[in-house]
XYZ file of C-alpha atoms in Angstrom:
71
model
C -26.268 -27.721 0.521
C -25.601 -30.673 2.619
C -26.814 -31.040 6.617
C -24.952 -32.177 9.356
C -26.366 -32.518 13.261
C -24.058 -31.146 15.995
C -24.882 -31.050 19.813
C -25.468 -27.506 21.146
C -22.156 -27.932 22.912
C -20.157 -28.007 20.047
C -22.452 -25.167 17.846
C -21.423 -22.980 21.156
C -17.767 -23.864 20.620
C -17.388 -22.837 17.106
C -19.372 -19.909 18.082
C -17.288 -18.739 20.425
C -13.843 -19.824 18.278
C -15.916 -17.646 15.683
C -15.807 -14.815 17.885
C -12.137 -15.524 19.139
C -11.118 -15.529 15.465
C -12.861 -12.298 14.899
C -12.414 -10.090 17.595
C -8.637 -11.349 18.548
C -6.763 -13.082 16.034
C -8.378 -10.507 12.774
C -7.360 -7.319 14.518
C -3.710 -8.625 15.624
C -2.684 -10.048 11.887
C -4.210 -6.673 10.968
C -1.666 -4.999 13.155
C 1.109 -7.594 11.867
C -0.022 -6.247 8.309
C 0.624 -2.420 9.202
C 3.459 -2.898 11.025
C 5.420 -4.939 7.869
C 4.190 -2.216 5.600
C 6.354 -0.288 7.512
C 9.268 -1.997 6.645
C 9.747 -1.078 2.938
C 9.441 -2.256 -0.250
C 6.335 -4.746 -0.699
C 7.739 -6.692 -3.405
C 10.647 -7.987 -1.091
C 8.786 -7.650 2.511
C 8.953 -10.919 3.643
C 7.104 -10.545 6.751
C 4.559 -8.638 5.054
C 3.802 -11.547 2.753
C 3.881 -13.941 5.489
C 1.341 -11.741 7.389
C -0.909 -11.127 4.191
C -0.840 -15.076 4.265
C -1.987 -15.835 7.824
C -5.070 -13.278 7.168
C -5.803 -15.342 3.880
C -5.891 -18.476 6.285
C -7.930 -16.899 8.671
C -10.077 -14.832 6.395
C -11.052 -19.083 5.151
C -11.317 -19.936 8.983
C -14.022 -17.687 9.851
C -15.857 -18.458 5.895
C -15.534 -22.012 7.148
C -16.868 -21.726 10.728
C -20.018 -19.000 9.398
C -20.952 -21.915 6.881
C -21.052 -25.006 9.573
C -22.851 -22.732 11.894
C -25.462 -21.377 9.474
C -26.343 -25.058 8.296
């Protein structure tokens, strides 16, 4: 595992994009999710695929931001 030396400034600003990212943005692509399941067939739901995808973005986001924080 490699190191890397931040200020406390910006370890508070990925914190709190951490939290942004988790308590805002997860729930509301969530909601994008269910609400293009309601459309119909999965196979040919385009906005349900495009919603699955921004959660798969995100979902790395937050993976990304945990790891730089915990080193």
């Amino acid at each position: 595992m490699s190191y890397f030396y931040i200020s406390r400034e910006a370890l508070d600003k990925m914190k709190a994009e951490l939290h942004e990212l988790k308590s805002e943005k997860r729930p509301e692509i969530s909601r994008l999710i269910s609400e293009a399941r309601d459309f119909g067939d999965l196979k040919e739901n385009a906005e349900y695929h495009a919603a699955k995808e921004k959660m798969a973005l995100l979902e790395d986001k937050i993976t990304q931001l945990e790891e730089k924080i915990r080193r």
